[in-house]
Amino acid sequence: MSYVVLVITAEAADAGILQQVLAAAHDGPFEIARARTLADGLSRLDGGDIDMILVSLALPDSHGIATFDQLFQAAPDIPILALTSQEGEKLAMEAVQRGAQGYLSKGFFHSSLVPQALRSIINRNAVEAALFVEKERGRVILESIGEAVLSTDLAGNLIFLNAVAERMTGWPKEQACGLPFATVATIVDAASGAPVWDYLRAVVAENKPVRGAGGMLLVGRDGDQTAIEMSVAPVHERGGRLSGAVVVLHDASAAQAATLNKITYLAQHDFLTGLPNRLLLTDRINHAITLAARHSTQLAVLFLDLDNFKHVNDSLGHTVGDQLLQSVAKRLSSCTRTSDTVSRQGGDEFIIVTSPQQQAEGVAALAAEKILAAIAAPHGVAGHQLHVNTSIGISVYPQDGKDADTLIKNADTAMYHAKKVGRDNYQFFNGEMNLRAVERQMIESHLRFALERDEFELRFQPKVNLMSGAICGAEALLRWHHPQRGLMLPDHFVPIAEDCGLIGSIGHWVLQQACKQAKVWDDCGLKPGSIAVNVSASEFRAPGFLDGVRAVLDATGIDARKLELELTESVLMRNAESSHATLRALKDLGVQLVVDDFGTGYSSLSYLKQFPIDVLKIDQSFVRDVVPDSDNGIIVTAVIGMGRNLRLRVVAEGVETRAQWKFLRARQCDEGQGFYFSPPLVADQFAQLLKTGISSAALE
């Protein structure tokens, strides 16, 4: 199958490059349709068969975002990519916000990744379109399980009827499809005998549903009459266009019993996976506890949470995420015995309850190991091979709890411990975990008011030029004066702030205060150099992060070139495409970008050329034991050499001894930071250090 790509641009050189790249691609084959103006492009769209549009937003007959808007209105179902120069990226990003699939920048048209990206977008668009139609129809049908369901086109001709509808009307599907609805399903008013076909016409004409209209009779093919209630709902294609209607006929004689069964099922089961929900699970646990107490046996509760599932939703959408959850649910059911209960609690959380037995711990451990392996195997979803892991917490009756709520709570606590010790593992509950959970809750409770109570402060640790010994910058480090615990380091509260959604406001405060303080020093003539601020993953991914940085720069007046934002390798690589856009926008502001804890994240180094990085910070775990022939010494030497070759500044963290300093200086590492030079200082102390400098005696 070949793909037809419509390229709309007045730039012959750009069109030529794209045609050359796509013609030689292995990911196609691609056919190019060319248009120089928007009018020509719209005319070509009328001919059909276009799989993708590449459009310049500066055309002879149309300029700016209006170009995209007209195309999108004309072809809402065809993926559109904007062709842009670096100066036009802001306009291209606006097009993305209005519905474009992305944009291609000049200078990247030659890339061999372009055909691969186009093919991926085209295929994904086709899958999403098919899923949209099926989901819309399936939603109405699933609402009427056990009822007669008939679907028509806009002309009122039947295109589908289910088995119940075949039985009630007397018409087989093969004969009924294509016939007018009124021919197959003659419906009359029970009192007057008048036809009520106008219900269907009204729904199509007014695009409004009719729910549960009663007092009607369905006259079957054999003349038999059945008392019914009728519901009619419009069906829409992707883009909102009306495509027909779905008619649901309820057998009034059995409706009450069927409705009661349906309500009961829906009240006890998860709508997405069909697994028991929390209500039914609690009943199953209570029943199992009763049996276990009667026979002096045990049972186990396994609490599962998928690791990093949010990234699937963020990158591929909730439709793919839902299908992944369905795949996980099937694997969990296949990993357990029929006597066990597998339940979905909502989101990406699942609970499994084992049936009562003598050695519940051993059975639970074996089940957990089997589940970890099953979930970790690739999931084929919507054309993607998705990899996901899970963390599992286990509680056991009766030692970890004697009621359902306690067992679930303690298994949940053990699951959080499994995430804390590395994810993709299982942990049994113990009493110490409960103490830690209580402690965590207390910290979270105080943390919610720490900003407004002015309990945070910044400390500044100098960065030193390893050749001259001069202070060339500082890293702003957060400290919390906890009302009961005193001074707390970030490791003790930042992860909690990330979990409970407070890191955004705290991180903005740190950035604002650090820039404000750096500006004060600069205005006093102290020349602090650059000021570095750590940025967490959730901050970096937040929609308002870039605007927040821009607002702080404007409010404080600091030179953007003196601000360094430190991000870890894992933050950069989690969604490389969106990371690149954000980093490029920060570079356009003048901000310096730093890879923090280098060497502890992704092993691939290609991103160093892909992203606009300025500085590498060697993680202190490598600096700690550096000697010339040690593994750490070899790694540090290699990183310094690589940084120099890539024209990046290299900063070593955790310099604590003279030997470390001499080792780094001998290998021409640019800068160092650590207690050998100075501990983190409050603002006044750091100002004094800027005045006096670091003494040569301290260095030698």
XYZ file of C-alpha atoms in Angstrom:
700
model
C 0.000 0.000 0.000
C 1.358 3.444 -0.916
C 0.698 6.690 0.929
C -0.191 9.921 -0.867
C 1.311 13.009 0.768
C 0.068 16.449 -0.297
C 2.891 19.007 -0.035
C 1.623 22.610 -0.117
C 4.489 25.094 -0.382
C 5.692 27.777 -2.748
C 9.313 26.866 -1.952
C 10.419 24.592 -4.777
C 13.620 23.657 -2.938
C 11.701 22.465 0.121
C 9.290 20.460 -1.999
C 12.184 18.932 -3.904
C 13.978 17.827 -0.747
C 10.836 16.242 0.675
C 10.063 14.476 -2.585
C 13.612 13.099 -2.738
C 13.579 11.880 0.870
C 10.127 10.294 0.640
C 10.764 8.685 -2.741
C 13.859 6.910 -1.376
C 12.241 5.860 1.908
C 11.845 2.254 2.981
C 8.888 3.206 5.190
C 6.578 4.113 2.296
C 6.155 3.849 -0.533
C 5.073 7.492 -0.753
C 3.508 9.389 -3.619
C 3.818 13.181 -3.663
C 1.010 15.519 -4.688
C 2.284 19.105 -5.047
C 0.438 22.410 -4.638
C 1.928 25.923 -4.572
C -1.066 27.760 -3.086
C -3.742 27.044 -0.529
C -6.412 27.205 -3.214
C -4.593 24.562 -5.269
C -4.207 22.399 -2.163
C -7.903 22.618 -1.298
C -8.772 21.746 -4.886
C -6.504 18.691 -4.775
C -8.190 17.546 -1.549
C -11.508 17.384 -3.409
C -9.989 14.601 -5.502
C -9.604 12.390 -2.412
C -6.941 9.707 -1.702
C -4.766 12.028 0.429
C -3.210 10.340 3.497
C -1.247 13.306 4.914
C -0.747 17.031 4.343
C 2.547 18.923 4.751
C 1.834 22.646 4.549
C 3.828 25.853 4.782
C 2.033 28.508 6.809
C 3.363 31.204 4.453
C 1.778 30.752 1.021
C 1.229 33.219 -1.830
C -2.514 33.337 -1.172
C -2.655 32.682 2.582
C -0.496 33.486 5.589
C -0.362 32.522 9.246
C -2.619 30.333 11.341
C -5.574 31.004 9.007
C -3.838 28.739 6.478
C -3.967 25.820 8.878
C -7.513 26.603 10.010
C -8.865 26.449 6.455
C -7.077 23.169 5.770
C -8.223 21.627 9.045
C -11.813 22.638 8.366
C -11.621 21.125 4.884
C -9.891 17.898 5.974
C -10.408 17.268 9.706
C -9.703 13.547 9.307
C -6.369 13.893 7.489
C -3.233 14.431 9.639
C -1.529 17.784 8.974
C 2.100 18.757 9.685
C 3.313 22.343 9.401
C 6.512 23.122 7.481
C 8.355 25.897 9.275
C 11.617 27.722 9.742
C 13.087 28.153 13.218
C 11.637 31.688 13.276
C 8.181 30.297 12.614
C 8.177 27.564 15.289
C 5.920 29.609 17.575
C 3.282 29.769 14.831
C 3.736 26.059 14.120
C 3.241 25.228 17.804
C -0.009 27.229 17.709
C -1.114 25.054 14.809
C -0.350 21.963 16.928
C -2.565 23.344 19.676
C -5.367 23.760 17.094
C -5.150 20.176 15.859
C -1.981 19.714 13.790
C -0.123 16.446 14.363
C 3.203 18.297 14.636
C 5.641 20.277 12.529
C 8.841 19.807 10.511
C 11.598 22.401 10.779
C 13.813 23.400 7.890
C 17.166 21.731 8.232
C 15.546 18.424 9.214
C 13.809 17.699 5.891
C 16.774 15.518 4.843
C 16.458 13.280 7.905
C 15.767 9.614 7.270
C 13.431 9.747 10.276
C 10.944 11.934 8.362
C 9.394 9.049 6.322
C 9.273 6.877 9.439
C 7.485 9.634 11.380
C 5.001 10.220 8.542
C 4.188 6.535 8.253
C 3.681 6.302 12.022
C 1.333 9.304 12.057
C -0.676 8.014 9.067
C -1.062 4.530 10.576
C -1.955 5.890 13.993
C -4.552 8.200 12.438
C -6.144 5.268 10.614
C -6.293 3.186 13.801
C -7.760 6.055 15.805
C -10.397 6.717 13.158
C -11.476 3.072 13.126
C -11.520 2.924 16.902
C -13.597 6.111 17.108
C -16.355 4.741 14.887
C -16.372 1.357 16.630
C -16.364 2.939 20.053
C -19.286 5.222 19.201
C -21.395 2.375 17.860
C -20.212 -0.041 20.526
C -21.078 2.396 23.304
C -24.742 2.450 22.328
C -24.859 -1.301 21.752
C -23.191 -2.142 25.053
C -25.763 0.020 26.831
C -28.423 -2.366 25.605
C -27.002 -5.843 26.218
C -29.760 -8.449 25.840
C -32.027 -6.127 23.826
C -32.848 -5.911 20.127
C -30.409 -3.520 18.456
C -30.825 -2.232 14.898
C -28.615 0.307 13.123
C -29.571 2.392 10.069
C -27.904 4.795 7.679
C -29.153 8.348 7.096
C -31.707 7.110 4.564
C -33.259 4.788 7.137
C -31.988 1.564 5.560
C -30.808 -1.161 7.921
C -27.066 -1.815 8.124
C -27.017 -3.994 11.242
C -29.257 -5.947 13.574
C -28.218 -8.268 16.371
C -29.446 -11.759 17.152
C -32.197 -10.537 19.493
C -33.475 -8.218 16.776
C -33.493 -11.116 14.294
C -35.563 -13.184 16.708
C -38.018 -10.390 17.572
C -38.592 -9.238 13.964
C -38.351 -12.634 12.298
C -35.887 -11.285 9.730
C -32.436 -12.860 9.286
C -29.606 -10.362 9.100
C -28.666 -11.409 5.565
C -32.123 -10.529 4.261
C -32.809 -7.485 6.430
C -29.679 -5.422 5.786
C -30.325 -2.898 3.027
C -34.106 -2.870 3.520
C -35.969 0.121 4.982
C -36.331 -0.012 8.746
C -40.142 0.123 8.575
C -40.189 -2.975 6.354
C -38.233 -5.100 8.809
C -39.484 -3.611 12.087
C -43.095 -2.490 11.819
C -43.791 -0.517 14.992
C -47.252 0.790 15.834
C -48.818 2.693 18.677
C -50.476 0.189 21.018
C -53.604 2.321 21.421
C -54.233 3.589 17.886
C -52.321 1.137 15.711
C -50.701 4.059 13.851
C -47.103 3.571 12.625
C -44.429 5.332 14.693
C -41.656 5.431 12.071
C -41.597 9.213 12.662
C -39.543 8.573 15.833
C -36.604 7.465 13.699
C -37.054 10.293 11.228
C -37.136 12.844 14.032
C -33.907 11.552 15.549
C -32.085 11.772 12.206
C -33.558 15.167 11.357
C -33.064 16.788 14.790
C -29.912 14.885 15.783
C -31.421 14.214 19.217
C -32.048 10.864 20.945
C -35.383 9.461 22.072
C -35.092 7.397 25.235
C -37.463 4.714 26.479
C -40.635 5.600 24.573
C -43.291 3.055 25.604
C -46.797 2.045 24.671
C -45.750 0.450 21.366
C -46.063 -2.862 19.599
C -43.536 -4.537 17.323
C -45.281 -6.440 14.533
C -43.066 -9.344 13.528
C -42.694 -10.853 10.072
C -45.125 -13.600 11.057
C -47.678 -11.076 12.367
C -47.012 -11.696 16.074
C -47.048 -8.581 18.237
C -44.662 -7.847 21.093
C -45.074 -5.039 23.629
C -41.927 -2.943 23.505
C -40.214 0.222 24.628
C -38.089 1.943 22.004
C -34.936 4.061 22.305
C -33.390 5.777 19.287
C -30.011 7.491 19.298
C -28.018 9.251 16.559
C -24.604 7.837 15.576
C -21.731 10.141 14.673
C -18.575 9.582 12.719
C -15.262 11.115 13.692
C -15.526 14.872 13.337
C -19.116 14.917 14.602
C -20.896 14.153 11.334
C -24.216 12.326 11.674
C -24.038 8.913 9.964
C -27.254 7.214 10.992
C -29.107 5.947 14.046
C -29.243 3.035 16.448
C -32.632 1.712 17.541
C -32.947 -0.360 20.707
C -36.146 -2.348 21.279
C -36.825 -3.489 24.820
C -39.107 -6.470 25.396
C -41.404 -4.880 27.988
C -42.355 -8.220 29.535
C -38.763 -9.002 30.458
C -37.467 -5.432 30.768
C -37.745 -5.125 34.531
C -35.834 -8.329 35.263
C -33.210 -7.580 32.609
C -32.765 -4.021 33.875
C -32.335 -5.236 37.438
C -29.686 -7.754 36.374
C -27.877 -5.151 34.324
C -27.882 -2.595 37.135
C -26.594 -5.206 39.552
C -23.786 -6.215 37.201
C -22.741 -2.641 36.457
C -22.796 -1.786 40.147
C -20.396 -4.639 40.899
C -18.036 -4.631 37.898
C -15.539 -2.293 36.307
C -16.930 -0.897 33.031
C -13.593 -1.093 31.155
C -12.242 -4.531 32.057
C -15.339 -6.341 33.309
C -13.476 -7.276 36.502
C -15.129 -7.029 39.941
C -14.962 -3.501 41.351
C -14.298 -2.364 44.941
C -17.880 -3.121 46.043
C -17.838 -6.748 44.887
C -14.218 -7.186 45.996
C -15.074 -6.174 49.559
C -17.871 -8.723 49.607
C -15.508 -11.427 48.286
C -12.837 -10.581 50.896
C -15.369 -10.657 53.727
C -16.623 -14.049 52.523
C -13.034 -15.359 52.300
C -12.262 -14.045 55.800
C -15.297 -15.883 57.164
C -14.110 -19.158 55.593
C -10.515 -18.626 56.737
C -11.597 -17.936 60.323
C -13.837 -21.018 60.327
C -11.086 -23.351 59.071
C -8.055 -21.604 60.664
C -6.494 -20.860 57.277
C -4.987 -17.754 55.681
C -5.625 -15.578 52.649
C -3.517 -12.953 50.880
C -4.378 -9.608 49.315
C -2.113 -8.390 46.483
C -2.275 -4.685 45.615
C -0.843 -3.875 42.148
C -0.030 -0.518 40.584
C 1.445 -0.217 37.080
C 4.780 1.607 36.939
C 4.828 4.803 34.839
C 1.462 4.041 33.238
C 0.737 7.774 33.014
C 3.411 8.102 30.331
C 1.420 5.778 28.042
C -1.657 8.001 28.340
C 0.412 11.166 27.898
C 2.298 9.957 24.815
C -0.210 7.690 23.031
C -3.585 8.829 24.375
C -6.230 7.392 26.679
C -7.672 5.057 24.050
C -4.381 3.170 23.862
C -4.064 3.396 27.640
C -7.498 1.801 28.079
C -6.570 -1.034 25.736
C -3.366 -1.602 27.688
C -5.391 -1.850 30.910
C -7.631 -4.426 29.248
C -4.556 -6.422 28.215
C -3.205 -6.274 31.766
C -6.569 -7.421 33.149
C -6.579 -10.469 30.859
C -3.051 -11.448 31.893
C -3.858 -11.086 35.578
C -6.886 -13.342 35.161
C -4.775 -15.935 33.339
C -2.103 -15.829 36.090
C -4.503 -16.629 38.920
C -6.687 -19.541 39.893
C -10.414 -19.549 39.221
C -11.009 -19.485 42.985
C -9.091 -16.188 43.330
C -10.637 -12.761 42.721
C -9.011 -10.258 40.363
C -10.390 -6.731 40.741
C -9.735 -3.322 39.217
C -9.915 -0.448 41.651
C -9.749 2.340 39.079
C -6.918 3.979 37.167
C -4.019 1.532 36.917
C -4.615 -0.195 40.264
C -5.657 -3.838 40.633
C -6.276 -6.054 43.666
C -6.097 -9.852 43.810
C -7.520 -11.893 46.690
C -6.384 -15.500 47.038
C -8.750 -18.169 48.266
C -8.185 -19.371 51.856
C -5.344 -21.886 52.319
C -2.752 -23.012 54.859
C 0.337 -21.236 53.466
C -0.946 -18.000 51.946
C 2.461 -16.271 51.964
C 4.106 -18.886 49.756
C 1.179 -18.943 47.346
C 1.145 -15.139 47.191
C 4.895 -14.969 46.495
C 4.597 -17.469 43.635
C 1.616 -15.575 42.225
C 3.493 -12.258 42.463
C 6.515 -13.632 40.599
C 4.262 -15.033 37.891
C 2.414 -11.715 37.588
C 5.622 -9.661 37.351
C 6.829 -11.799 34.446
C 3.448 -11.814 32.677
C 2.940 -8.047 32.880
C 6.526 -7.295 31.788
C 6.123 -9.199 28.488
C 5.372 -6.837 25.556
C 1.731 -5.858 25.035
C 0.638 -5.565 21.407
C -1.783 -2.626 21.494
C -3.008 -0.563 18.532
C 0.076 -1.297 16.479
C 2.469 -0.580 19.354
C 4.649 -2.947 21.362
C 4.187 -1.503 24.852
C 6.338 -2.399 27.842
C 5.026 -1.869 31.343
C 5.931 -3.188 34.779
C 4.078 -3.363 38.058
C 4.810 -2.989 41.752
C 3.015 -5.332 44.151
C 2.265 -5.075 47.847
C 1.007 -8.103 49.806
C -0.867 -8.370 53.099
C -1.888 -11.657 54.749
C -4.897 -12.508 56.929
C -4.939 -12.683 59.908
C -1.515 -11.248 60.890
C -1.775 -8.084 58.744
C -5.441 -7.363 59.315
C -8.736 -9.011 60.176
C -11.073 -6.999 57.943
C -11.169 -6.044 54.264
C -10.305 -2.349 54.683
C -7.236 -3.055 56.828
C -5.928 -5.765 54.516
C -6.339 -3.524 51.450
C -4.748 -0.530 53.208
C -1.752 -2.538 54.357
C -1.267 -4.139 50.936
C -1.383 -0.629 49.455
C 1.290 0.492 51.937
C 3.497 -2.459 50.965
C 3.000 -1.589 47.283
C 4.322 1.941 47.864
C 7.346 0.413 49.557
C 7.879 -1.784 46.474
C 7.912 1.356 44.321
C 10.281 3.089 46.690
C 12.862 0.277 46.573
C 13.008 0.213 42.781
C 9.636 -0.779 41.248
C 8.963 -4.004 39.319
C 9.049 -6.097 42.515
C 6.798 -7.272 45.321
C 6.955 -6.591 49.059
C 5.133 -8.122 52.015
C 3.627 -5.752 54.556
C 5.288 -5.325 57.935
C 4.697 -3.045 60.914
C 7.569 -0.734 60.076
C 5.914 0.130 56.767
C 2.863 1.300 58.668
C 5.000 3.592 60.788
C 6.605 4.997 57.652
C 3.176 5.500 56.084
C 2.009 7.452 59.135
C 5.220 9.480 59.053
C 4.768 10.199 55.367
C 1.204 11.350 55.945
C 2.381 13.699 58.681
C 5.067 15.198 56.413
C 2.539 15.634 53.595
C 0.091 17.336 55.946
C 2.705 19.915 57.070
C 4.087 20.285 53.561
C 0.761 21.585 52.248
C 1.149 24.706 54.396
C 4.931 25.135 54.290
C 4.932 27.757 51.528
C 2.327 30.016 53.074
C 4.027 29.684 56.464
C 7.353 30.746 54.916
C 9.125 27.597 56.157
C 11.366 27.097 53.105
C 14.770 28.648 52.560
C 17.481 28.417 49.927
C 21.111 27.635 50.476
C 23.773 28.193 47.880
C 26.731 25.918 47.194
C 29.482 27.495 45.077
C 30.757 26.054 41.832
C 34.499 26.596 41.469
C 36.737 26.883 38.433
C 39.125 23.981 39.062
C 42.019 25.726 37.369
C 41.826 29.180 38.967
C 39.896 28.454 42.155
C 37.495 31.318 41.368
C 33.800 31.035 42.152
C 31.953 30.825 38.832
C 28.417 30.093 39.985
C 26.190 28.493 42.576
C 23.531 25.832 42.875
C 20.374 26.799 44.771
C 19.484 24.033 47.233
C 16.122 23.841 48.999
C 15.792 23.373 52.756
C 12.649 23.053 54.880
C 12.396 24.212 58.487
C 9.852 21.628 59.608
C 7.890 22.809 62.672
C 8.711 19.615 64.646
C 11.683 18.006 62.898
C 13.795 21.077 62.283
C 15.899 21.476 59.139
C 15.035 18.847 56.504
C 16.958 18.026 53.317
C 15.107 17.656 49.979
C 15.491 13.855 49.854
C 13.087 13.619 52.802
C 10.242 15.694 51.389
C 10.605 16.378 47.645
C 9.429 12.863 46.587
C 6.350 13.363 48.770
C 5.761 16.773 47.187
C 5.906 15.126 43.752
C 3.439 12.393 44.759
C 0.857 14.794 46.198
C 1.099 17.426 43.459
C 2.857 20.188 45.404
C 6.177 20.163 43.562
C 4.971 22.621 40.925
C 4.311 25.472 43.357
C 7.409 24.669 45.428
C 9.616 24.467 42.337
C 8.317 27.816 41.079
C 9.109 29.377 44.463
C 12.680 28.012 44.322
C 13.202 29.361 40.800
C 11.786 32.757 41.725
C 13.826 33.120 44.933
C 17.055 31.907 43.329
C 16.776 34.351 40.426
C 15.778 37.171 42.756
C 18.787 36.554 45.019
C 21.188 36.262 42.063
C 19.922 39.605 40.751
C 20.510 41.235 44.181
C 24.108 39.985 44.249
C 24.670 41.106 40.685
C 23.309 44.589 41.409
C 25.698 44.836 44.380
C 28.634 44.092 42.099
C 29.395 40.703 43.648
C 29.303 38.846 40.315
C 27.940 35.467 41.479
C 28.189 33.947 37.987
C 25.441 31.528 37.014
C 22.701 30.311 39.346
C 21.598 26.657 38.944
C 18.122 25.367 39.846
C 16.991 21.725 39.805
C 13.825 20.901 37.829
C 11.819 17.742 38.558
C 10.120 15.589 35.927
C 6.607 16.689 36.858
C 7.622 20.379 36.756
C 9.239 19.986 33.339
C 6.169 18.192 31.927
C 3.661 20.685 33.382
C 1.836 22.689 30.664
C 2.709 26.047 32.254
C 6.391 25.369 32.959
C 7.811 27.402 30.069
C 5.525 30.351 30.775
C 6.527 30.170 34.446
C 10.235 30.413 33.618
C 9.579 33.319 31.279
C 7.524 35.105 33.979
C 10.285 34.698 36.597
C 12.917 36.075 34.222
C 10.721 39.085 33.464
C 9.807 39.686 37.113
C 13.332 39.437 38.545
C 15.217 41.055 35.676
C 17.987 38.451 35.803
C 19.978 37.882 32.632
C 18.595 34.596 31.263
C 22.132 33.529 30.314
C 22.974 33.384 34.023
C 20.196 30.909 34.804
C 20.989 27.194 34.584
C 18.197 24.618 34.743
C 19.345 21.165 35.833
C 17.453 18.118 34.517
C 18.303 14.437 34.849
C 18.821 12.151 31.869
C 15.603 10.247 32.594
C 13.558 13.475 32.545
C 14.952 14.407 29.130
C 14.402 10.992 27.576
C 10.960 10.187 28.949
C 9.329 11.880 25.974
C 12.184 12.961 23.740
C 10.050 14.773 21.151
C 8.255 17.068 23.593
C 11.477 17.478 25.602
C 13.264 18.772 22.515
C 10.559 21.385 21.889
C 10.637 22.625 25.485
C 14.443 22.696 25.626
C 14.620 24.587 22.354
C 12.151 27.163 23.679
C 14.271 27.580 26.832
C 17.389 28.037 24.714
C 15.573 30.715 22.733
C 15.093 32.557 26.019
C 18.851 32.325 26.660
C 18.661 29.837 29.559
C 21.586 27.409 30.036
C 20.658 23.712 30.175
C 22.419 21.185 32.400
C 22.272 17.378 32.464
C 22.348 16.568 36.186
C 23.611 13.268 37.685
C 25.147 12.347 34.325
C 25.923 8.649 33.965
C 23.168 7.351 36.237
C 20.319 7.356 33.687
C 20.029 6.346 30.047
C 22.988 4.595 28.522
C 22.369 6.078 25.058
C 24.413 9.234 24.504
C 22.730 10.294 21.268
C 20.613 12.829 23.103
C 23.732 14.914 23.850
C 23.759 15.866 20.182
C 19.997 15.802 19.814
C 19.253 18.238 22.656
C 20.693 21.775 23.065
C 22.701 20.918 26.202
C 25.324 23.303 27.647
C 26.669 21.515 30.732
C 27.264 17.965 32.003
C 27.345 17.371 35.760
C 29.180 14.175 36.687
C 27.268 12.400 39.430
C 28.998 12.348 42.799
C 28.834 8.542 42.920
C 31.539 8.496 40.222
C 33.614 11.231 41.863
C 33.556 9.639 45.311
C 36.201 6.969 44.698
C 38.187 8.346 41.777
C 41.775 7.175 41.461
C 43.629 7.000 38.141
C 43.161 3.291 37.371
C 39.841 2.653 39.084
C 36.594 2.053 37.187
C 35.253 5.378 38.448
C 38.460 7.118 37.419
C 38.199 5.727 33.905
C 34.531 6.738 33.635
C 35.148 10.282 34.885
C 38.112 10.709 32.535
C 35.986 9.515 29.606
C 33.093 11.859 30.479
C 35.432 14.857 30.744
C 36.987 14.023 27.370
C 33.599 13.517 25.759
C 32.326 16.808 27.181
C 35.305 18.702 25.842
C 34.901 17.138 22.399
C 31.243 18.128 22.353
C 32.141 21.620 23.586
C 30.167 21.175 26.792
C 31.225 22.460 30.192
C 31.806 19.622 32.637
C 31.052 20.038 36.346
C 31.968 17.420 38.942
C 29.608 17.050 41.913
C 30.546 15.842 45.387
C 34.195 16.990 45.466
C 35.162 16.368 49.084
C 38.926 15.736 49.158
C 42.120 17.289 47.855
C 42.879 14.080 45.938
C 39.580 14.305 44.071
C 40.216 17.964 43.224
C 43.720 17.251 41.925
C 42.483 14.270 39.891
C 39.777 16.359 38.234
C 42.001 19.348 37.627
C 44.705 17.169 36.064
C 42.116 15.941 33.549
C 40.986 19.493 32.787
C 37.503 19.205 34.280
C 36.051 22.718 34.068
C 34.278 23.142 37.392
C 33.744 21.404 40.720
C 31.206 21.560 43.499
C 31.340 20.002 46.942
C 32.258 20.301 50.594
C 35.967 20.499 49.759
C 35.285 24.031 48.559
C 32.293 24.962 50.716
C 29.106 23.506 52.176
C 25.789 25.056 51.084
C 25.503 28.533 52.634
C 22.684 30.904 53.456
C 22.513 33.987 51.248
C 24.503 36.317 53.555
C 27.274 33.760 54.026
C 27.501 33.171 50.294
C 27.703 36.921 49.676
C 30.653 37.098 52.075
C 32.314 34.182 50.247
C 31.873 36.062 46.961
C 33.721 39.008 48.497
C 36.633 37.018 49.938
C 36.822 34.136 47.482
C 37.939 30.613 48.421
C 41.304 30.745 50.131
C 44.279 29.090 48.478
C 44.937 27.334 51.775
C 41.541 25.664 51.539
C 42.441 24.400 48.080
C 45.998 23.319 48.791
